[in-house]
Short mmCIF file of C-alpha atoms in Angstrom, two decimals:
data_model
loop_
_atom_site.label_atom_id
_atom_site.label_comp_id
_atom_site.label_asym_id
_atom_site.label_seq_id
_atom_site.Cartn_x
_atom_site.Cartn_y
_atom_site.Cartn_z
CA UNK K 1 -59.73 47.00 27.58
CA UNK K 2 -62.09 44.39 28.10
CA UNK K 3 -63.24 41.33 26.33
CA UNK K 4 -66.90 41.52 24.63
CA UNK K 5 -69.03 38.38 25.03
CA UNK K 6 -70.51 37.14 21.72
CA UNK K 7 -73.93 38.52 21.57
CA UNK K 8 -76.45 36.58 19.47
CA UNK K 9 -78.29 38.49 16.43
CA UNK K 10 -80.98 36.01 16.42
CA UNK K 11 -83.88 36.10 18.72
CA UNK K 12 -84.13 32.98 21.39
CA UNK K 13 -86.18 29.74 20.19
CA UNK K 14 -86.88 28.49 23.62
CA UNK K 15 -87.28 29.57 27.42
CA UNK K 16 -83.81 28.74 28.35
CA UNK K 17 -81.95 30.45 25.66
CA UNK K 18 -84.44 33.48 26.96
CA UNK K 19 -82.84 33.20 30.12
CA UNK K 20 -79.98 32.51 28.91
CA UNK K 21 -79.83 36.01 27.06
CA UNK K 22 -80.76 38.18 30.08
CA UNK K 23 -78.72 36.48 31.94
CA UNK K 24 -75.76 37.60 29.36
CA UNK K 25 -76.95 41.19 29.35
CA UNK K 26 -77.11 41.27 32.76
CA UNK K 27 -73.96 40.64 32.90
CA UNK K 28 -72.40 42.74 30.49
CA UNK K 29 -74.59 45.50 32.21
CA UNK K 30 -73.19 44.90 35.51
CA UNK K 31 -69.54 44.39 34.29
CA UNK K 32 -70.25 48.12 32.51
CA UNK K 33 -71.79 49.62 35.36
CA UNK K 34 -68.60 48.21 37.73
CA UNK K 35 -65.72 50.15 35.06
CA UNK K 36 -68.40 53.12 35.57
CA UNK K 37 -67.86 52.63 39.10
CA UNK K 38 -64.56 52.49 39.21
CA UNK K 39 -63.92 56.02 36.95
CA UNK K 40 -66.49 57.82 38.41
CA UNK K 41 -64.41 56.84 42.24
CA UNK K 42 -61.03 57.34 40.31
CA UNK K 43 -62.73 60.78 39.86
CA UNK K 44 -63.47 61.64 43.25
CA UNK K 45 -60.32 60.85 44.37
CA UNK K 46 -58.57 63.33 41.56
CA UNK K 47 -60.61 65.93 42.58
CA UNK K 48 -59.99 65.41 46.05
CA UNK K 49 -56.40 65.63 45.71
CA UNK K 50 -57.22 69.31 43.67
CA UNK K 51 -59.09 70.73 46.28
CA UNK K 52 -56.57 69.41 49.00
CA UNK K 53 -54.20 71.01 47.37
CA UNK K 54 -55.99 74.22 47.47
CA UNK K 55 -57.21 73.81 50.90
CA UNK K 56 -53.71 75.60 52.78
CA UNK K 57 -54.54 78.23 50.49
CA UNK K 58 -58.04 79.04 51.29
CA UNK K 59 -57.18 78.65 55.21
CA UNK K 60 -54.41 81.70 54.21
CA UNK K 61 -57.19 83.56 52.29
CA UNK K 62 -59.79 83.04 54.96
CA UNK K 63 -56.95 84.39 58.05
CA UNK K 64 -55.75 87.06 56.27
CA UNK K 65 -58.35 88.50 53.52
CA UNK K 66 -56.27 92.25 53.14
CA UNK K 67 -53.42 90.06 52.40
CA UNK K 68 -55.44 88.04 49.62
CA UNK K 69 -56.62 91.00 47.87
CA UNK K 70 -53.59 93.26 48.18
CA UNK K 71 -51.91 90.03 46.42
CA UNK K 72 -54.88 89.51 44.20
CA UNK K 73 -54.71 93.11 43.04
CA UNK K 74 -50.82 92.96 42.54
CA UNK K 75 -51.00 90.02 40.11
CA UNK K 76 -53.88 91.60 38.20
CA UNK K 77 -51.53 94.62 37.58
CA UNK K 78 -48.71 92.76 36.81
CA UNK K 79 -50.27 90.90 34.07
CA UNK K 80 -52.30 93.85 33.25
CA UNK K 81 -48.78 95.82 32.32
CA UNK K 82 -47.52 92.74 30.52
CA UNK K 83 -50.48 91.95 27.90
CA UNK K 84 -52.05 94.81 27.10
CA UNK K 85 -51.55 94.36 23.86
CA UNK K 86 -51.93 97.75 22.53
CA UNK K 87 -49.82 99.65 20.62
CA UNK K 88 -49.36 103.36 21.25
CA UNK K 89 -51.52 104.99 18.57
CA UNK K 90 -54.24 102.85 19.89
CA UNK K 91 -53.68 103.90 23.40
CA UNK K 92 -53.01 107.42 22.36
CA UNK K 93 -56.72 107.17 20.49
CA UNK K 94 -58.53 104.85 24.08
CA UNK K 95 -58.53 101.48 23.08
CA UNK K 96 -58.79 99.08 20.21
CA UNK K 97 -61.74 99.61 19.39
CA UNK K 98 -61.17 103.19 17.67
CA UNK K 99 -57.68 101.98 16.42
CA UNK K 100 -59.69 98.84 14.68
CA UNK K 101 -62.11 101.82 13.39
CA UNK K 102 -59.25 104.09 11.81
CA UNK K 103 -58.12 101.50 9.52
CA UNK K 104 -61.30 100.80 7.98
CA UNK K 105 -62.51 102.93 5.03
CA UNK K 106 -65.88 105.55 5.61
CA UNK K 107 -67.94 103.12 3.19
CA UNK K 108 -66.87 99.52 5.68
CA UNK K 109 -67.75 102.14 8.79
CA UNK K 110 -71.13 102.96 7.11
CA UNK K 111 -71.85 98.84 6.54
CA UNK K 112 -70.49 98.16 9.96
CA UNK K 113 -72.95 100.70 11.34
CA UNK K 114 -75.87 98.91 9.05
CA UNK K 115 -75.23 95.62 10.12
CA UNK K 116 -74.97 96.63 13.85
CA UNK K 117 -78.61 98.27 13.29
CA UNK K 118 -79.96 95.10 11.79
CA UNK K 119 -78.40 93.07 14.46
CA UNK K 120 -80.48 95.32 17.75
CA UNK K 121 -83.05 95.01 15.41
CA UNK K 122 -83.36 91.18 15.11
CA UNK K 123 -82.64 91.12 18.67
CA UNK K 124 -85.33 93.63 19.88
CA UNK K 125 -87.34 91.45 17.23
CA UNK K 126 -87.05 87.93 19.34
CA UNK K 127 -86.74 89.93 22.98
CA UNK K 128 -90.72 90.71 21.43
CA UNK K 129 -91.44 87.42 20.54
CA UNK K 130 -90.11 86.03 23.59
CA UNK K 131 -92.13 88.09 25.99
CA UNK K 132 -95.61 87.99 24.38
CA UNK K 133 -94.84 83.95 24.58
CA UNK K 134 -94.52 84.45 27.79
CA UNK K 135 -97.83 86.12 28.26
CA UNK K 136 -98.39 89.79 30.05
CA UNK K 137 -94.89 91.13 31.14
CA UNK K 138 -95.97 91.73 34.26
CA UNK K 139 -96.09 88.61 35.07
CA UNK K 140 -93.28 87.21 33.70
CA UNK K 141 -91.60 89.63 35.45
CA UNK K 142 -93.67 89.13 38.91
CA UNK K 143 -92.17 85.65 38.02
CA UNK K 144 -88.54 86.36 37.38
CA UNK K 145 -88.33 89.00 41.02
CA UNK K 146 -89.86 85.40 43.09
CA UNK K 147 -87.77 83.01 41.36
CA UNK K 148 -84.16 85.68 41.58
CA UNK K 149 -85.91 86.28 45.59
CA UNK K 150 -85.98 82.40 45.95
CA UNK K 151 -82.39 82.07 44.32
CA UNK K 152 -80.91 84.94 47.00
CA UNK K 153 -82.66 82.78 49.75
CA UNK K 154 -81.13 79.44 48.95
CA UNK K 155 -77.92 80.68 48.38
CA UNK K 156 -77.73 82.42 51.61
CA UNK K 157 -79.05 79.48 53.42
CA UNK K 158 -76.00 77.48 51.83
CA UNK K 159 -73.72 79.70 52.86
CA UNK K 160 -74.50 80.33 56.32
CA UNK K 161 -74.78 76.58 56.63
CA UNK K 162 -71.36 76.18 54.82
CA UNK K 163 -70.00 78.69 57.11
CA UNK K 164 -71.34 77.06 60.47
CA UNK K 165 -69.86 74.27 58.90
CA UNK K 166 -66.72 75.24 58.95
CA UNK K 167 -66.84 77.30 61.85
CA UNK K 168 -67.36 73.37 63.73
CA UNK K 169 -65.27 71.53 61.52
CA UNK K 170 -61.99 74.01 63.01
CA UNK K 171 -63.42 73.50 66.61
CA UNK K 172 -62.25 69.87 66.36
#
């Protein structure tokens, strides 16, 4: 892809060859940085052809939202009915998840049920740990309702200011 300079093991004797050296690095920096560059644009570009392509069909989704959701509902149906995946004992018994069960013997049940009460247990075990490192709950939790409060704010701020955004960009 692109040639390598020689680069010199041995340290430099004299000023020059100092100079010399940074001056190669530099080089080699700036010829890296430059292919960087150049992907990272090659990039943008990609990915604004992607969302250009989706743009007409955000514009239909944004006229006609019924539409988009009728539609949306449809196709979630459709492949709903097509890859269920279930046969009709394990439909006949709701789901899987009892049809998985009635194939394993009472003793597997009995070291399923073992292992899934070790499991909450380890896991109740490092929720613990976790909150008395973070100090009285209450706080941590005063914490966690500012910063989710915060989050809600910021993200409604971007959104009305994408929407007023828009809202000018379709004036044009």
């Amino acid at each position: 892809m692109s040639s390598r300079t020689e680069v010199s093991v041995a340290e430099p004797r004299t000023v020059d060859e100092a100079k010399h050296a940074v001056e190669r690095s530099r080089q080699r920096i700036s010829s890296t940085l430059d292919a960087l560059e150049d992907r990272i644009v090659e990039k943008k570009h990609a990915l604004q052809d992607r969302v250009a392509v989706l743009r007409p069909v955000r514009e239909q989704v944004t006229q006609r939202p019924f539409a988009a959701v009728a539609i949306a509902l449809g196709v979630g149906a459709l492949l709903g009915s097509l890859g269920g995946g279930e046969d009709e004992e394990a439909r006949s018994t709701g789901g899987r998840h009892e049809a998985r069960h009635a194939q394993l013997s009472e003793r597997d049940r009995a070291e399923l049920r073992a292992w899934r009460r070790l499991r909450r247990e380890r896991l109740r075990a490092r929720r613990d740990e976790r909150d008395h490192a973070a100090g009285d709950s209450r706080l941590a939790s005063l914490r966690h309702q500012l910063t989710g409060a915060i989050t809600s704010a910021i993200g409604a701020a971007v959104t009305a200011r994408v929407k007023e955004m828009t809202r000018g960009g379709r004036q044009r």
